[in-house]
Coordinates of C-alpha atoms in Angstrom, one line a residue:
Q249 CA -11.2 -29.4 7.7
L250 CA -9.1 -26.7 9.2
T251 CA -12.0 -25.7 11.5
L252 CA -11.7 -29.1 13.2
L253 CA -8.2 -28.1 14.5
E254 CA -8.5 -26.9 18.1
N255 CA -5.7 -24.2 17.7
V256 CA -7.6 -22.6 14.8
K257 CA -9.9 -20.0 16.1
H258 CA -11.1 -18.2 13.0
I259 CA -10.9 -18.6 9.2
R260 CA -11.4 -15.8 6.7
I261 CA -12.0 -16.8 3.1
L262 CA -10.1 -14.6 0.6
Y263 CA -10.0 -14.6 -3.2
C264 CA -12.6 -17.2 -3.8
Y265 CA -13.6 -17.3 -7.4
P266 CA -17.4 -17.1 -7.8
E267 CA -17.7 -20.5 -9.7
H268 CA -16.3 -22.1 -6.5
I269 CA -18.9 -20.8 -4.2
T270 CA -21.3 -23.7 -4.1
P271 CA -24.5 -24.1 -2.1
E272 CA -22.5 -26.4 0.2
L273 CA -19.9 -23.8 0.8
I274 CA -22.5 -21.2 1.6
Q275 CA -24.1 -23.5 4.2
E276 CA -20.7 -24.2 5.7
I277 CA -20.0 -20.5 6.1
K278 CA -23.4 -20.0 7.5
S279 CA -23.3 -22.8 10.1
N280 CA -19.7 -23.0 11.1
P281 CA -18.9 -20.5 13.9
K282 CA -15.2 -20.6 13.1
I283 CA -15.7 -19.2 9.6
I284 CA -15.9 -15.4 9.6
K285 CA -19.0 -14.1 7.8
Y286 CA -16.9 -12.5 5.1
L287 CA -16.2 -13.4 1.6
D288 CA -13.7 -11.9 -0.9
I289 CA -14.9 -12.7 -4.5
P290 CA -12.8 -11.4 -7.4
L291 CA -15.5 -10.5 -10.0
Q292 CA -13.3 -8.2 -12.2
H293 CA -16.1 -6.5 -14.1
G294 CA -19.8 -5.9 -14.5
D295 CA -20.2 -5.9 -18.3
N296 CA -20.8 -9.3 -20.0
S297 CA -18.7 -8.5 -23.1
I298 CA -15.7 -7.6 -21.0
L299 CA -16.1 -10.7 -18.8
V300 CA -16.0 -12.8 -22.0
A301 CA -12.9 -11.0 -23.2
M302 CA -11.4 -11.7 -19.7
K303 CA -12.4 -15.4 -20.1
R304 CA -14.4 -15.3 -16.9
V305 CA -16.8 -18.1 -16.3
G306 CA -19.7 -16.0 -14.9
T307 CA -21.9 -13.2 -16.1
R308 CA -23.3 -10.0 -14.7
E309 CA -26.5 -11.8 -14.0
T310 CA -25.0 -14.9 -12.3
Y311 CA -22.8 -12.6 -10.1
L312 CA -25.8 -10.6 -8.9
K313 CA -27.7 -13.8 -8.2
L314 CA -24.8 -15.2 -6.2
I315 CA -24.6 -12.0 -4.2
N316 CA -28.3 -12.1 -3.5
D317 CA -28.1 -15.8 -2.5
L318 CA -25.3 -15.1 -0.1
R319 CA -27.1 -12.3 1.6
K320 CA -30.4 -14.3 1.7
E321 CA -28.7 -17.2 3.5
I322 CA -26.2 -15.1 5.6
P323 CA -27.7 -11.6 6.1
E324 CA -24.7 -10.3 8.1
I325 CA -22.1 -11.4 5.5
I326 CA -19.5 -8.9 4.3
L327 CA -18.7 -9.0 0.6
R328 CA -15.5 -7.7 -1.0
S329 CA -14.4 -7.7 -4.6
T330 CA -11.9 -6.3 -7.0
F331 CA -12.5 -4.9 -10.5
I332 CA -10.3 -3.9 -13.4
V333 CA -10.9 -0.7 -15.3
G334 CA -9.6 0.0 -18.8
F335 CA -9.5 -3.5 -20.1
P336 CA -9.0 -3.6 -23.9
G337 CA -12.4 -3.1 -25.6
E338 CA -14.0 -1.4 -22.6
T339 CA -16.3 1.1 -24.3
P340 CA -18.0 3.9 -22.4
Q341 CA -21.1 1.8 -22.3
A342 CA -19.2 -1.2 -20.9
F343 CA -17.7 1.1 -18.2
N344 CA -21.2 2.4 -17.3
H345 CA -22.3 -1.2 -17.0
L346 CA -19.6 -1.6 -14.4
L347 CA -20.9 1.4 -12.4
T348 CA -24.5 0.2 -12.5
F349 CA -23.3 -3.2 -11.4
L350 CA -21.7 -1.6 -8.4
T351 CA -24.9 0.2 -7.6
E352 CA -26.9 -3.1 -7.8
A353 CA -24.4 -5.3 -6.0
Q354 CA -23.9 -2.9 -3.0
L355 CA -20.7 -4.5 -2.1
D356 CA -19.1 -3.7 1.3
H357 CA -15.5 -3.3 0.2
V358 CA -14.1 -2.9 -3.4
G359 CA -10.7 -2.6 -4.8
F360 CA -10.0 -1.2 -8.3
F361 CA -7.0 -1.8 -10.6
I362 CA -6.0 0.0 -13.8
Y363 CA -5.4 -2.6 -16.6
S364 CA -1.7 -2.8 -17.4
Q365 CA -0.6 -4.1 -20.8
E366 CA 1.9 -6.9 -20.0
N367 CA 4.0 -8.3 -22.8
G368 CA 3.3 -12.0 -23.5
T369 CA -0.3 -12.0 -22.3
I370 CA -3.3 -12.6 -24.5
A371 CA -4.9 -9.3 -23.4
A372 CA -1.8 -7.4 -24.5
S373 CA -2.4 -8.4 -28.1
L374 CA -6.0 -7.4 -28.1
K375 CA -7.1 -4.5 -30.2
E376 CA -8.8 -1.4 -28.8
Q377 CA -6.3 -0.8 -26.0
I378 CA -7.5 2.1 -23.8
A379 CA -5.5 5.3 -23.5
L380 CA -3.8 5.7 -20.0
K381 CA -5.5 9.0 -19.5
V382 CA -8.9 7.4 -20.0
K383 CA -8.1 4.5 -17.7
K384 CA -7.0 6.9 -15.0
M385 CA -10.2 8.9 -15.4
R386 CA -12.4 5.7 -15.2
F387 CA -10.4 4.5 -12.1
K388 CA -11.2 7.7 -10.3
K389 CA -14.8 7.7 -11.3
A390 CA -15.3 4.1 -10.2
Y391 CA -13.5 4.7 -6.9
L392 CA -15.7 7.7 -6.1
H393 CA -18.8 5.8 -7.2
Q394 CA -18.1 3.0 -4.8
Q395 CA -17.0 5.3 -2.0
K396 CA -20.5 6.5 -1.5
I397 CA -21.8 2.9 -1.4
T398 CA -19.1 1.9 1.1
Y399 CA -19.9 4.9 3.3
Q400 CA -23.6 3.9 3.5
K401 CA -22.7 0.3 4.3
L402 CA -20.3 1.4 7.1
Q403 CA -23.0 3.6 8.6
S404 CA -24.9 0.4 9.7
F405 CA -22.1 -0.4 12.1
V406 CA -22.4 2.9 14.1
D407 CA -23.8 2.5 17.7
K408 CA -23.3 -1.3 17.6
I409 CA -20.9 -3.5 19.6
Y410 CA -18.5 -6.0 18.0
P411 CA -15.7 -8.3 19.0
C412 CA -12.4 -6.6 18.0
I413 CA -8.8 -7.7 17.6
F414 CA -6.0 -5.3 18.5
E415 CA -3.6 -4.6 15.7
G416 CA -1.2 -1.9 16.8
Q417 CA -0.5 1.8 16.8
T418 CA 0.0 4.3 14.0
K419 CA 3.0 6.6 13.7
D420 CA 1.0 9.4 15.1
G421 CA 0.0 7.5 18.2
K422 CA -3.5 6.2 17.3
F423 CA -4.4 2.7 18.5
Y424 CA -6.4 0.5 16.1
G425 CA -8.0 -2.9 15.7
R426 CA -10.2 -4.9 13.3
I427 CA -13.7 -6.3 13.5
Y428 CA -15.0 -9.1 11.4
S429 CA -15.9 -6.9 8.5
Q430 CA -12.3 -5.8 8.1
A431 CA -9.6 -8.0 6.5
A432 CA -6.0 -7.2 7.4
Q433 CA -4.1 -4.8 5.0
I434 CA -6.9 -4.5 2.4
D435 CA -9.9 -3.1 4.4
G436 CA -10.2 -0.3 6.9
V437 CA -9.6 -0.4 10.6
V438 CA -11.3 0.7 13.8
F439 CA -9.5 3.5 15.6
L440 CA -9.7 3.1 19.4
D441 CA -10.1 5.6 22.2
K442 CA -7.3 4.0 24.1
K443 CA -4.9 1.0 24.1
P444 CA -6.8 -2.2 25.0
S445 CA -5.6 -4.3 28.0
K446 CA -6.0 -7.5 26.0
Q447 CA -5.7 -8.8 22.4
E448 CA -9.4 -9.4 21.9
F449 CA -12.1 -7.2 23.4
L450 CA -15.5 -5.5 22.6
V451 CA -15.7 -2.2 20.9
K452 CA -18.7 0.1 20.4
I453 CA -18.5 1.8 17.0
Q454 CA -19.1 5.6 17.4
K455 CA -18.2 7.1 14.1
N456 CA -18.0 6.3 10.3
L457 CA -14.8 7.7 8.9
I458 CA -15.8 6.8 5.2
Y459 CA -13.2 4.1 4.9
D460 CA -12.4 3.4 8.6
L461 CA -14.4 3.4 11.8
S462 CA -13.8 4.7 15.3
G463 CA -15.0 3.4 18.5
C464 CA -14.6 3.0 22.3
I465 CA -13.4 0.0 24.1
I466 CA -15.9 -1.7 26.4
E467 CA -14.2 -3.1 29.5

């Protein structure tokens, strides 16, 4: 295992397909202090008919059970996923199933992609391709739907203290870092009140910025 290497301090598991998340893996994440309590699971959709068309192994029901099992075993775990909107055959009802799935799943971080018809792929030859205008509208609706959920999830971090890793400085002079709930380049950051004196430090979260957080360094 990588965690047995002395020079490995932390491991973050990204892009782990749901069918690969076994009870053994859940227990390893739970018990191994080197594994960050964070899991990125590409679920892709919340409607069973679309999941079949995508040739996904799981179903809406198995995905929700997996999410519940993870949170039962590891209450502090952060869950991230990605979804595709506008896949061929995505009816208004199927899209609404995606929205209700998001509400039920209460994922911490979510990324959305608009389906792109790529030549040579099986999906490109499917009938019932969705108009670009509709795909863009659904993308925006899904994004705004999840934004409210993410805001509520981030609110639980306010007034709490977390270990933080210094990342750098923005073009407008703001210092920022990341806590365990934030993967590099894909999630938000914590904006800091000053430049830290060391790479790793403690930060008290003071404000929820919808996507990012802000906090003060604890010396």
